[in-house]
PDB file of C-alpha atoms in Angstrom:
ATOM      1  CA  UNK A  17     -16.509  21.107  12.140  1.00 69.00           C
ATOM      2  CA  UNK A  18     -17.820  24.313  13.631  1.00 70.00           C
ATOM      3  CA  UNK A  19     -17.019  27.626  11.810  1.00 68.00           C
ATOM      4  CA  UNK A  20     -17.575  30.981  13.198  1.00 66.00           C
ATOM      5  CA  UNK A  21     -18.620  33.951  10.644  1.00 65.00           C
ATOM      6  CA  UNK A  22     -18.911  37.608  11.278  1.00 61.00           C
ATOM      7  CA  UNK A  23     -21.095  39.697   9.297  1.00 61.00           C
ATOM      8  CA  UNK A  24     -20.092  41.705   6.677  1.00 58.00           C
ATOM      9  CA  UNK A  25     -18.473  45.163   7.657  1.00 59.00           C
ATOM     10  CA  UNK A  26     -19.231  44.201  11.210  1.00 58.00           C
ATOM     11  CA  UNK A  27     -17.691  45.788  14.102  1.00 55.00           C
ATOM     12  CA  UNK A  28     -16.037  43.514  17.055  1.00 56.00           C
ATOM     13  CA  UNK A  29     -19.097  44.278  19.262  1.00 58.00           C
ATOM     14  CA  UNK A  30     -21.425  42.601  16.654  1.00 65.00           C
ATOM     15  CA  UNK A  31     -22.827  39.007  17.177  1.00 67.00           C
ATOM     16  CA  UNK A  32     -20.777  36.174  15.563  1.00 69.00           C
ATOM     17  CA  UNK A  33     -22.734  33.323  13.802  1.00 72.00           C
ATOM     18  CA  UNK A  34     -21.780  29.808  14.392  1.00 74.00           C
ATOM     19  CA  UNK A  35     -22.554  27.064  11.528  1.00 74.00           C
ATOM     20  CA  UNK A  36     -21.715  23.440  11.411  1.00 75.00           C
ATOM     21  CA  UNK A  37     -20.134  22.125   8.494  1.00 72.00           C
ATOM     22  CA  UNK A  38     -19.669  18.684   7.543  1.00 73.00           C
ATOM     23  CA  UNK A  39     -16.370  17.046   5.653  1.00 72.00           C
ATOM     24  CA  UNK A  40     -16.711  13.689   4.359  1.00 72.00           C
ATOM     25  CA  UNK A  41     -13.480  11.545   5.343  1.00 73.00           C
ATOM     26  CA  UNK A  42     -14.523   8.396   3.985  1.00 72.00           C
ATOM     27  CA  UNK A  43     -16.846   5.372   4.647  1.00 71.00           C
ATOM     28  CA  UNK A  44     -16.357   1.986   6.138  1.00 71.00           C
ATOM     29  CA  UNK A  45     -18.647  -1.096   6.043  1.00 70.00           C
ATOM     30  CA  UNK A  46     -18.062  -4.168   8.632  1.00 65.00           C
ATOM     31  CA  UNK A  47     -19.544  -7.526   7.361  1.00 65.00           C
ATOM     32  CA  UNK A  48     -21.167  -8.588  10.463  1.00 60.00           C
ATOM     33  CA  UNK A  49     -19.515 -12.374   9.787  1.00 58.00           C
ATOM     34  CA  UNK A  50     -16.094 -10.779   9.714  1.00 58.00           C
ATOM     35  CA  UNK A  51     -16.679  -9.011  13.161  1.00 55.00           C
ATOM     36  CA  UNK A  52     -17.348 -12.352  14.426  1.00 54.00           C
ATOM     37  CA  UNK A  53     -14.570 -14.026  13.329  1.00 53.00           C
ATOM     38  CA  UNK A  54     -12.049 -11.308  14.364  1.00 53.00           C
ATOM     39  CA  UNK A  55     -11.555 -11.858  17.992  1.00 45.00           C
ATOM     40  CA  UNK A  56      -8.658  -9.223  18.574  1.00 43.00           C
ATOM     41  CA  UNK A  57      -7.700  -5.776  17.380  1.00 47.00           C
ATOM     42  CA  UNK A  58      -4.145  -4.156  18.174  1.00 51.00           C
ATOM     43  CA  UNK A  59      -4.136  -0.648  17.665  1.00 73.00           C
ATOM     44  CA  UNK A  60      -1.364   1.298  16.159  1.00 72.00           C
ATOM     45  CA  UNK A  61       0.985   1.637  18.959  1.00 78.00           C
ATOM     46  CA  UNK A  62       0.793  -1.792  20.060  1.00 84.00           C
ATOM     47  CA  UNK A  63       1.708  -3.145  16.831  1.00 86.00           C
ATOM     48  CA  UNK A  64       5.041  -0.772  16.701  1.00 89.00           C
ATOM     49  CA  UNK A  65       5.637  -1.936  20.016  1.00 90.00           C
ATOM     50  CA  UNK A  66       5.233  -5.502  18.943  1.00 91.00           C
ATOM     51  CA  UNK A  67       7.386  -5.042  15.601  1.00 93.00           C
ATOM     52  CA  UNK A  68      10.318  -3.939  17.488  1.00 93.00           C
ATOM     53  CA  UNK A  69      10.248  -6.833  19.989  1.00 95.00           C
ATOM     54  CA  UNK A  70       9.485  -9.150  16.950  1.00 95.00           C
ATOM     55  CA  UNK A  71      12.569  -7.975  15.162  1.00 95.00           C
ATOM     56  CA  UNK A  72      14.855  -8.270  18.397  1.00 95.00           C
ATOM     57  CA  UNK A  73      13.728 -11.762  18.627  1.00 96.00           C
ATOM     58  CA  UNK A  74      14.936 -12.635  14.941  1.00 96.00           C
ATOM     59  CA  UNK A  75      18.064 -10.827  15.067  1.00 95.00           C
ATOM     60  CA  UNK A  76      18.781 -12.922  18.273  1.00 96.00           C
ATOM     61  CA  UNK A  77      18.253 -16.098  16.298  1.00 95.00           C
ATOM     62  CA  UNK A  78      20.183 -14.826  12.912  1.00 96.00           C
ATOM     63  CA  UNK A  79      22.064 -11.706  13.485  1.00 95.00           C
ATOM     64  CA  UNK A  80      23.437 -11.338   9.893  1.00 94.00           C
ATOM     65  CA  UNK A  81      20.200 -11.495   8.475  1.00 96.00           C
ATOM     66  CA  UNK A  82      18.217  -8.802   7.220  1.00 95.00           C
ATOM     67  CA  UNK A  83      14.541  -7.945   9.204  1.00 95.00           C
ATOM     68  CA  UNK A  84      12.781  -4.689   8.654  1.00 95.00           C
ATOM     69  CA  UNK A  85       9.578  -3.935  10.355  1.00 95.00           C
ATOM     70  CA  UNK A  86       8.820  -0.303  10.584  1.00 94.00           C
ATOM     71  CA  UNK A  87      10.464   2.844   8.963  1.00 94.00           C
ATOM     72  CA  UNK A  88       9.406   6.497   8.798  1.00 91.00           C
ATOM     73  CA  UNK A  89       7.635   8.377   5.740  1.00 87.00           C
ATOM     74  CA  UNK A  90       8.899  11.723   4.672  1.00 82.00           C
ATOM     75  CA  UNK A  91       6.823  13.561   7.522  1.00 81.00           C
ATOM     76  CA  UNK A  92       8.557  11.706  10.211  1.00 85.00           C
ATOM     77  CA  UNK A  93       5.660   9.361  11.104  1.00 86.00           C
ATOM     78  CA  UNK A  94       6.669   5.848  11.987  1.00 90.00           C
ATOM     79  CA  UNK A  95       4.753   2.857   9.995  1.00 90.00           C
ATOM     80  CA  UNK A  96       4.686  -0.643   9.785  1.00 93.00           C
ATOM     81  CA  UNK A  97       6.387  -1.812   6.215  1.00 95.00           C
ATOM     82  CA  UNK A  98       2.962  -3.145   5.336  1.00 94.00           C
ATOM     83  CA  UNK A  99       1.576  -0.304   4.989  1.00 93.00           C
ATOM     84  CA  UNK A 100       3.654   0.527   1.926  1.00 95.00           C
ATOM     85  CA  UNK A 101       2.178  -2.062  -0.206  1.00 95.00           C
ATOM     86  CA  UNK A 102      -1.319  -1.419  -2.122  1.00 92.00           C
ATOM     87  CA  UNK A 103      -2.416  -2.517  -5.801  1.00 91.00           C
ATOM     88  CA  UNK A 104      -1.446   0.644  -7.876  1.00 89.00           C
ATOM     89  CA  UNK A 105      -1.953   1.218 -11.651  1.00 84.00           C
ATOM     90  CA  UNK A 106       0.739   1.878 -13.627  1.00 84.00           C
ATOM     91  CA  UNK A 107       1.191   4.769 -16.305  1.00 78.00           C
ATOM     92  CA  UNK A 108      -1.474   4.303 -19.133  1.00 73.00           C
ATOM     93  CA  UNK A 109       0.624   3.644 -21.843  1.00 72.00           C
ATOM     94  CA  UNK A 110       1.772   0.108 -20.097  1.00 73.00           C
ATOM     95  CA  UNK A 111      -1.908  -0.696 -19.769  1.00 73.00           C
ATOM     96  CA  UNK A 112      -2.466  -0.522 -22.913  1.00 71.00           C
ATOM     97  CA  UNK A 113      -0.241  -2.851 -24.081  1.00 67.00           C
ATOM     98  CA  UNK A 114      -1.237  -5.215 -21.427  1.00 62.00           C
ATOM     99  CA  UNK A 115      -4.227  -5.874 -23.442  1.00 62.00           C
ATOM    100  CA  UNK A 116      -2.389  -7.345 -26.190  1.00 63.00           C
ATOM    101  CA  UNK A 117       0.416  -9.560 -24.251  1.00 62.00           C
ATOM    102  CA  UNK A 118       0.563  -9.497 -20.583  1.00 69.00           C
ATOM    103  CA  UNK A 119       3.568 -11.331 -20.133  1.00 73.00           C
ATOM    104  CA  UNK A 120       5.331  -8.618 -22.003  1.00 78.00           C
ATOM    105  CA  UNK A 121       3.517  -5.892 -19.843  1.00 80.00           C
ATOM    106  CA  UNK A 122       4.960  -7.350 -17.134  1.00 87.00           C
ATOM    107  CA  UNK A 123       8.573  -7.777 -18.115  1.00 89.00           C
ATOM    108  CA  UNK A 124       8.371  -3.887 -19.737  1.00 88.00           C
ATOM    109  CA  UNK A 125       6.867  -2.688 -16.109  1.00 91.00           C
ATOM    110  CA  UNK A 126       9.820  -4.196 -14.562  1.00 93.00           C
ATOM    111  CA  UNK A 127      11.932  -2.227 -16.852  1.00 90.00           C
ATOM    112  CA  UNK A 128       9.989   1.009 -16.478  1.00 90.00           C
ATOM    113  CA  UNK A 129      10.760   0.554 -12.718  1.00 92.00           C
ATOM    114  CA  UNK A 130      14.613  -0.035 -13.276  1.00 92.00           C
ATOM    115  CA  UNK A 131      14.729   3.308 -15.226  1.00 90.00           C
ATOM    116  CA  UNK A 132      13.665   5.545 -12.271  1.00 90.00           C
ATOM    117  CA  UNK A 133      16.957   6.843 -10.662  1.00 89.00           C
ATOM    118  CA  UNK A 134      18.502   5.229  -7.612  1.00 88.00           C
ATOM    119  CA  UNK A 135      19.642   7.464  -4.646  1.00 83.00           C
ATOM    120  CA  UNK A 136      21.799   6.125  -1.999  1.00 70.00           C
ATOM    121  CA  UNK A 137      20.618   4.212   0.961  1.00 60.00           C
ATOM    122  CA  UNK A 138      21.116   5.094   4.579  1.00 56.00           C
ATOM    123  CA  UNK A 139      24.086   2.954   5.938  1.00 52.00           C
ATOM    124  CA  UNK A 140      22.950  -0.769   6.282  1.00 49.00           C
ATOM    125  CA  UNK A 141      23.275  -0.836  10.124  1.00 46.00           C
ATOM    126  CA  UNK A 142      20.200   1.503  10.192  1.00 47.00           C
ATOM    127  CA  UNK A 143      17.823  -0.756   8.832  1.00 50.00           C
ATOM    128  CA  UNK A 144      14.233  -0.385  10.485  1.00 47.00           C
ATOM    129  CA  UNK A 145      15.250   3.496  10.760  1.00 60.00           C
ATOM    130  CA  UNK A 146      15.210   4.304   7.314  1.00 83.00           C
ATOM    131  CA  UNK A 147      12.828   6.919   5.594  1.00 89.00           C
ATOM    132  CA  UNK A 148      10.599   5.523   2.667  1.00 93.00           C
ATOM    133  CA  UNK A 149       8.576   7.348   0.406  1.00 92.00           C
ATOM    134  CA  UNK A 150       5.379   6.387  -1.037  1.00 91.00           C
ATOM    135  CA  UNK A 151       5.001   4.548  -4.545  1.00 91.00           C
ATOM    136  CA  UNK A 152       3.451   7.679  -6.121  1.00 86.00           C
ATOM    137  CA  UNK A 153       6.146  10.294  -4.684  1.00 87.00           C
ATOM    138  CA  UNK A 154       8.852   7.999  -5.783  1.00 89.00           C
ATOM    139  CA  UNK A 155       7.425   8.105  -9.201  1.00 86.00           C
ATOM    140  CA  UNK A 156       6.602  11.928  -9.302  1.00 84.00           C
ATOM    141  CA  UNK A 157      10.069  12.610  -7.944  1.00 86.00           C
ATOM    142  CA  UNK A 158      11.788  10.241 -10.512  1.00 87.00           C
ATOM    143  CA  UNK A 159      14.069   8.785  -7.600  1.00 89.00           C
ATOM    144  CA  UNK A 160      13.859   6.053  -5.364  1.00 92.00           C
ATOM    145  CA  UNK A 161      16.115   3.637  -2.842  1.00 94.00           C
ATOM    146  CA  UNK A 162      16.087   0.169  -3.361  1.00 94.00           C
ATOM    147  CA  UNK A 163      13.203  -0.668  -1.061  1.00 95.00           C
ATOM    148  CA  UNK A 164      11.024   2.026  -2.713  1.00 96.00           C
ATOM    149  CA  UNK A 165      11.850   0.718  -6.220  1.00 96.00           C
ATOM    150  CA  UNK A 166      10.852  -3.132  -5.016  1.00 97.00           C
ATOM    151  CA  UNK A 167       7.493  -1.692  -3.287  1.00 97.00           C
ATOM    152  CA  UNK A 168       6.730   0.015  -6.477  1.00 96.00           C
ATOM    153  CA  UNK A 169       7.236  -2.851  -8.697  1.00 96.00           C
ATOM    154  CA  UNK A 170       5.369  -5.141  -6.364  1.00 97.00           C
ATOM    155  CA  UNK A 171       2.364  -2.421  -6.216  1.00 95.00           C
ATOM    156  CA  UNK A 172       2.336  -2.453 -10.272  1.00 93.00           C
ATOM    157  CA  UNK A 173       2.256  -6.324 -10.347  1.00 94.00           C
ATOM    158  CA  UNK A 174      -0.539  -6.589  -7.409  1.00 93.00           C
ATOM    159  CA  UNK A 175      -2.834  -4.463  -9.949  1.00 89.00           C
ATOM    160  CA  UNK A 176      -2.564  -7.137 -12.043  1.00 87.00           C
ATOM    161  CA  UNK A 177      -3.754  -9.466 -10.089  1.00 89.00           C
ATOM    162  CA  UNK A 178      -0.075 -11.130  -9.400  1.00 92.00           C
ATOM    163  CA  UNK A 179       0.562 -12.487  -5.856  1.00 94.00           C
ATOM    164  CA  UNK A 180       3.632 -10.392  -5.243  1.00 96.00           C
ATOM    165  CA  UNK A 181       5.840  -9.743  -1.847  1.00 97.00           C
ATOM    166  CA  UNK A 182       8.830  -7.620  -1.180  1.00 98.00           C
ATOM    167  CA  UNK A 183      11.928  -9.842  -0.247  1.00 98.00           C
ATOM    168  CA  UNK A 184      14.835  -8.351   1.451  1.00 97.00           C
ATOM    169  CA  UNK A 185      18.073 -10.187   1.094  1.00 96.00           C
ATOM    170  CA  UNK A 186      21.826  -9.404  -0.146  1.00 95.00           C
ATOM    171  CA  UNK A 187      23.338  -9.666  -3.433  1.00 92.00           C
ATOM    172  CA  UNK A 188      26.830 -10.766  -4.199  1.00 85.00           C
ATOM    173  CA  UNK A 189      26.745  -7.671  -6.918  1.00 84.00           C
ATOM    174  CA  UNK A 190      24.799  -5.256  -4.882  1.00 88.00           C
ATOM    175  CA  UNK A 191      25.039  -5.833  -1.105  1.00 90.00           C
ATOM    176  CA  UNK A 192      21.624  -5.483   0.777  1.00 94.00           C
ATOM    177  CA  UNK A 193      19.108  -5.562  -1.783  1.00 95.00           C
ATOM    178  CA  UNK A 194      15.314  -5.425  -2.243  1.00 97.00           C
ATOM    179  CA  UNK A 195      13.658  -7.965  -4.600  1.00 98.00           C
ATOM    180  CA  UNK A 196       9.848  -8.826  -5.638  1.00 98.00           C
ATOM    181  CA  UNK A 197       8.829 -12.208  -5.322  1.00 97.00           C
ATOM    182  CA  UNK A 198       5.879 -13.677  -7.187  1.00 96.00           C
ATOM    183  CA  UNK A 199       4.284 -16.832  -6.638  1.00 92.00           C
ATOM    184  CA  UNK A 200       3.092 -18.563 -10.344  1.00 88.00           C
ATOM    185  CA  UNK A 201       1.345 -21.695 -10.945  1.00 86.00           C
ATOM    186  CA  UNK A 202       4.342 -24.155 -10.227  1.00 87.00           C
ATOM    187  CA  UNK A 203       6.985 -21.840  -9.666  1.00 90.00           C
ATOM    188  CA  UNK A 204       8.518 -18.666  -7.787  1.00 94.00           C
ATOM    189  CA  UNK A 205      10.079 -15.836  -9.559  1.00 96.00           C
ATOM    190  CA  UNK A 206      12.751 -13.222  -8.448  1.00 97.00           C
ATOM    191  CA  UNK A 207      12.519  -9.661  -9.939  1.00 97.00           C
ATOM    192  CA  UNK A 208      15.412  -7.332  -9.599  1.00 96.00           C
ATOM    193  CA  UNK A 209      13.873  -3.855  -9.733  1.00 96.00           C
ATOM    194  CA  UNK A 210      17.577  -2.381 -10.294  1.00 92.00           C
ATOM    195  CA  UNK A 211      17.684  -4.264 -13.567  1.00 92.00           C
ATOM    196  CA  UNK A 212      14.393  -5.356 -14.633  1.00 93.00           C
ATOM    197  CA  UNK A 213      15.311  -8.740 -14.721  1.00 94.00           C
ATOM    198  CA  UNK A 214      13.457 -11.636 -13.651  1.00 95.00           C
ATOM    199  CA  UNK A 215      14.818 -14.881 -12.354  1.00 95.00           C
ATOM    200  CA  UNK A 216      13.212 -18.325 -11.649  1.00 94.00           C
ATOM    201  CA  UNK A 217      13.831 -19.683  -8.129  1.00 93.00           C
ATOM    202  CA  UNK A 218      16.533 -22.326  -9.412  1.00 93.00           C
ATOM    203  CA  UNK A 219      18.470 -20.020 -12.005  1.00 93.00           C
ATOM    204  CA  UNK A 220      22.115 -20.146 -11.018  1.00 91.00           C
ATOM    205  CA  UNK A 221      22.652 -16.915 -12.607  1.00 92.00           C
ATOM    206  CA  UNK A 222      20.679 -14.913 -10.255  1.00 93.00           C
ATOM    207  CA  UNK A 223      23.050 -12.508  -8.290  1.00 94.00           C
ATOM    208  CA  UNK A 224      20.783 -13.035  -4.894  1.00 95.00           C
ATOM    209  CA  UNK A 225      22.487 -14.713  -2.401  1.00 95.00           C
ATOM    210  CA  UNK A 226      20.256 -14.567   0.500  1.00 96.00           C
ATOM    211  CA  UNK A 227      16.392 -14.517   1.516  1.00 97.00           C
ATOM    212  CA  UNK A 228      16.179 -13.215   4.383  1.00 97.00           C
ATOM    213  CA  UNK A 229      12.590 -11.294   5.084  1.00 97.00           C
ATOM    214  CA  UNK A 230       9.035 -11.168   3.325  1.00 97.00           C
ATOM    215  CA  UNK A 231       6.530  -8.640   3.409  1.00 97.00           C
ATOM    216  CA  UNK A 232       3.212  -7.667   1.729  1.00 96.00           C
ATOM    217  CA  UNK A 233       0.189  -5.482   2.802  1.00 93.00           C
ATOM    218  CA  UNK A 234      -1.001  -7.847   5.847  1.00 92.00           C
ATOM    219  CA  UNK A 235       2.095  -9.300   7.512  1.00 95.00           C
ATOM    220  CA  UNK A 236       6.080  -9.494   7.844  1.00 96.00           C
ATOM    221  CA  UNK A 237       7.736 -13.064   7.537  1.00 97.00           C
ATOM    222  CA  UNK A 238      11.264 -13.701   8.624  1.00 97.00           C
ATOM    223  CA  UNK A 239      13.264 -16.714   7.381  1.00 97.00           C
ATOM    224  CA  UNK A 240      14.274 -19.188  10.096  1.00 96.00           C
ATOM    225  CA  UNK A 241      15.467 -21.894   8.078  1.00 96.00           C
ATOM    226  CA  UNK A 242      18.863 -23.203   8.262  1.00 94.00           C
ATOM    227  CA  UNK A 243      19.932 -22.167   4.829  1.00 93.00           C
ATOM    228  CA  UNK A 244      18.777 -18.924   3.269  1.00 94.00           C
ATOM    229  CA  UNK A 245      20.197 -19.118  -0.377  1.00 95.00           C
ATOM    230  CA  UNK A 246      17.369 -19.053  -2.788  1.00 94.00           C
ATOM    231  CA  UNK A 247      17.755 -22.387  -4.289  1.00 94.00           C
ATOM    232  CA  UNK A 248      17.574 -23.936  -0.724  1.00 94.00           C
ATOM    233  CA  UNK A 249      14.735 -21.742   0.706  1.00 95.00           C
ATOM    234  CA  UNK A 250      11.224 -22.839   0.989  1.00 95.00           C
ATOM    235  CA  UNK A 251       9.157 -20.206  -0.020  1.00 95.00           C
ATOM    236  CA  UNK A 252       5.766 -21.436   1.913  1.00 93.00           C
ATOM    237  CA  UNK A 253       5.719 -18.641   4.237  1.00 93.00           C
ATOM    238  CA  UNK A 254       2.376 -19.895   5.813  1.00 91.00           C
ATOM    239  CA  UNK A 255       4.535 -22.659   7.468  1.00 93.00           C
ATOM    240  CA  UNK A 256       5.622 -20.962  10.681  1.00 92.00           C
ATOM    241  CA  UNK A 257       8.073 -23.528  10.944  1.00 93.00           C
ATOM    242  CA  UNK A 258       9.826 -22.042   8.089  1.00 96.00           C
ATOM    243  CA  UNK A 259       8.895 -18.588   8.408  1.00 96.00           C
ATOM    244  CA  UNK A 260       8.257 -16.593  11.826  1.00 96.00           C
ATOM    245  CA  UNK A 261       5.153 -14.206  11.095  1.00 96.00           C
ATOM    246  CA  UNK A 262       5.542 -10.616  12.861  1.00 94.00           C
ATOM    247  CA  UNK A 263       1.598 -10.658  13.332  1.00 90.00           C
ATOM    248  CA  UNK A 264      -0.755 -13.846  14.492  1.00 86.00           C
ATOM    249  CA  UNK A 265      -3.106 -15.331  12.062  1.00 78.00           C
ATOM    250  CA  UNK A 266      -6.160 -13.737  13.844  1.00 64.00           C
ATOM    251  CA  UNK A 267      -4.810 -10.543  13.075  1.00 63.00           C
ATOM    252  CA  UNK A 268      -3.191 -11.217   9.773  1.00 53.00           C
ATOM    253  CA  UNK A 269      -6.924 -10.769   8.416  1.00 48.00           C
ATOM    254  CA  UNK A 270      -7.102  -7.201   9.644  1.00 51.00           C
ATOM    255  CA  UNK A 271      -5.875  -5.444   6.765  1.00 57.00           C
ATOM    256  CA  UNK A 272      -4.615  -1.700   7.714  1.00 62.00           C
ATOM    257  CA  UNK A 273      -4.967   1.257   5.875  1.00 60.00           C
ATOM    258  CA  UNK A 274      -2.393   1.761   3.273  1.00 69.00           C
ATOM    259  CA  UNK A 275      -0.424   5.091   3.397  1.00 64.00           C
ATOM    260  CA  UNK A 276      -0.173   5.409  -0.396  1.00 62.00           C
ATOM    261  CA  UNK A 277      -1.238   8.787  -1.346  1.00 75.00           C
ATOM    262  CA  UNK A 278      -5.128   8.157  -2.482  1.00 39.00           C
ATOM    263  CA  UNK A 279      -8.187  10.459  -2.776  1.00 38.00           C
ATOM    264  CA  UNK A 280     -11.645   9.693  -1.617  1.00 53.00           C
ATOM    265  CA  UNK A 281     -14.319   9.559  -4.578  1.00 70.00           C
ATOM    266  CA  UNK A 282     -17.367   6.888  -4.308  1.00 80.00           C
ATOM    267  CA  UNK A 283     -16.680   3.876  -6.194  1.00 78.00           C
ATOM    268  CA  UNK A 284     -19.473   1.370  -6.077  1.00 81.00           C
ATOM    269  CA  UNK A 285     -20.644  -1.377  -8.445  1.00 85.00           C
ATOM    270  CA  UNK A 286     -23.872  -0.132 -10.440  1.00 86.00           C
ATOM    271  CA  UNK A 287     -27.317  -1.631  -9.310  1.00 87.00           C
ATOM    272  CA  UNK A 288     -29.655   1.300  -9.984  1.00 90.00           C
ATOM    273  CA  UNK A 289     -29.942   4.898  -9.595  1.00 91.00           C
ATOM    274  CA  UNK A 290     -31.329   5.134  -6.188  1.00 92.00           C
ATOM    275  CA  UNK A 291     -28.253   3.327  -4.905  1.00 89.00           C
ATOM    276  CA  UNK A 292     -25.780   5.985  -5.985  1.00 89.00           C
ATOM    277  CA  UNK A 293     -27.935   8.739  -4.502  1.00 90.00           C
ATOM    278  CA  UNK A 294     -27.931   6.936  -1.102  1.00 88.00           C
ATOM    279  CA  UNK A 295     -24.260   6.915  -1.084  1.00 85.00           C
ATOM    280  CA  UNK A 296     -24.124  10.244  -1.919  1.00 84.00           C
ATOM    281  CA  UNK A 297     -26.173  11.654   0.672  1.00 84.00           C
ATOM    282  CA  UNK A 298     -24.844   9.203   3.236  1.00 82.00           C
ATOM    283  CA  UNK A 299     -21.426  11.417   3.011  1.00 77.00           C
ATOM    284  CA  UNK A 300     -23.514  14.223   4.815  1.00 76.00           C
ATOM    285  CA  UNK A 301     -21.781  17.101   2.648  1.00 74.00           C
ATOM    286  CA  UNK A 302     -24.970  18.192   1.244  1.00 74.00           C
ATOM    287  CA  UNK A 303     -26.038  19.142   4.742  1.00 73.00           C
ATOM    288  CA  UNK A 304     -23.477  21.829   5.465  1.00 67.00           C
ATOM    289  CA  UNK A 305     -25.184  25.171   7.183  1.00 64.00           C
ATOM    290  CA  UNK A 306     -22.464  27.470   6.029  1.00 66.00           C
ATOM    291  CA  UNK A 307     -23.979  29.992   4.231  1.00 69.00           C
ATOM    292  CA  UNK A 308     -23.177  30.421   0.219  1.00 73.00           C
ATOM    293  CA  UNK A 309     -21.621  27.024   0.164  1.00 76.00           C
ATOM    294  CA  UNK A 310     -21.297  25.657  -3.441  1.00 80.00           C
ATOM    295  CA  UNK A 311     -20.992  22.099  -4.663  1.00 81.00           C
ATOM    296  CA  UNK A 312     -19.100  20.153  -7.287  1.00 81.00           C
ATOM    297  CA  UNK A 313     -20.496  16.870  -8.728  1.00 84.00           C
ATOM    298  CA  UNK A 314     -18.826  14.473 -11.283  1.00 87.00           C
ATOM    299  CA  UNK A 315     -19.653  11.233 -12.303  1.00 90.00           C
ATOM    300  CA  UNK A 316     -18.002   8.451 -14.538  1.00 89.00           C
ATOM    301  CA  UNK A 317     -19.360   5.335 -15.296  1.00 89.00           C
ATOM    302  CA  UNK A 318     -16.701   2.373 -16.640  1.00 87.00           C
ATOM    303  CA  UNK A 319     -18.384  -0.457 -18.577  1.00 86.00           C
ATOM    304  CA  UNK A 320     -17.270  -4.170 -18.211  1.00 82.00           C
ATOM    305  CA  UNK A 321     -18.567  -6.981 -20.258  1.00 80.00           C
ATOM    306  CA  UNK A 322     -22.117  -8.446 -19.417  1.00 79.00           C
ATOM    307  CA  UNK A 323     -23.381  -4.982 -18.973  1.00 83.00           C
ATOM    308  CA  UNK A 324     -21.546  -4.725 -15.527  1.00 86.00           C
ATOM    309  CA  UNK A 325     -20.853  -1.042 -14.666  1.00 86.00           C
ATOM    310  CA  UNK A 326     -18.467   0.525 -12.249  1.00 85.00           C
ATOM    311  CA  UNK A 327     -19.751   4.004 -10.844  1.00 88.00           C
ATOM    312  CA  UNK A 328     -17.185   6.766  -9.699  1.00 85.00           C
ATOM    313  CA  UNK A 329     -18.611   9.640  -8.268  1.00 86.00           C
ATOM    314  CA  UNK A 330     -16.451  12.760  -7.278  1.00 83.00           C
ATOM    315  CA  UNK A 331     -18.534  15.467  -4.832  1.00 79.00           C
ATOM    316  CA  UNK A 332     -16.849  18.425  -3.348  1.00 77.00           C
ATOM    317  CA  UNK A 333     -18.095  21.499  -0.978  1.00 75.00           C
ATOM    318  CA  UNK A 334     -16.696  24.402  -1.515  1.00 74.00           C
ATOM    319  CA  UNK A 335     -16.653  27.666   1.008  1.00 66.00           C
ATOM    320  CA  UNK A 336     -15.100  31.135   1.010  1.00 60.00           C
ATOM    321  CA  UNK A 337     -13.688  31.804   4.177  1.00 49.00           C
ATOM    322  CA  UNK A 338     -13.478  35.573   5.276  1.00 44.00           C
TER     323      UNK A 338
END
């Protein structure tokens, strides 16, 4: 970015100096093999248009089943629902428990999410034009709707390496609901974010009455099976004869940037000091031309077994504007 600066105590007739300052927004690496395999990129407008057509086609098949493909964030910007899904770490107190009992931790996390107060959803007929907050904002404000609770629980589960998706359907007790579906070794589990309870797929006491739609961080799937009751649903969403996908297979591998609130530190595996230095220089922050620029630097190294290290570098340039 170009910055213009007047000399101190300078009258309007004095000259103006122009400086170039670089702000690092982030970096990305494209493996060459991935580029060869990727034959098509859809831009955001095309994806949103595809989402609206997809929803219309799904409603034509099963008008009474729920399908949500896009929503608005709290700034009025429309996004695919997939961009709300991202692995997020739960509070540290829950992480500490995980070291001793992983299954108990998952139950406790579900209980924690259920304790966040609920705010009323918009009317059911407005599915697709809802406003959804990010998970961080849901936690910071200590409130959220049914879908935001399910997204938060799903994101926490993803942090622990669980295979989790958000499920939209209906319940005999709550009407329209959002659950979290996790795929275990030999079964599927249904988690109710409203209560923190977990049910097996064939549990007759599960209040979930219909399974209409699934989504994760890569795609949205609409249930086109004749039956949508949990006990009769075939949950293998890779089968297009059972689940209609929003994005074709050649696009599903293109992971879109999540909209969850995030920072931009440098995180990398440690190999040697020079690699870390090179990564810092590649940001270009150090080449700022603006006079009296100050810098702040912090480094954190997290150890793992077998001398494996994860390096975090936080770098900031500070400029006082007059």
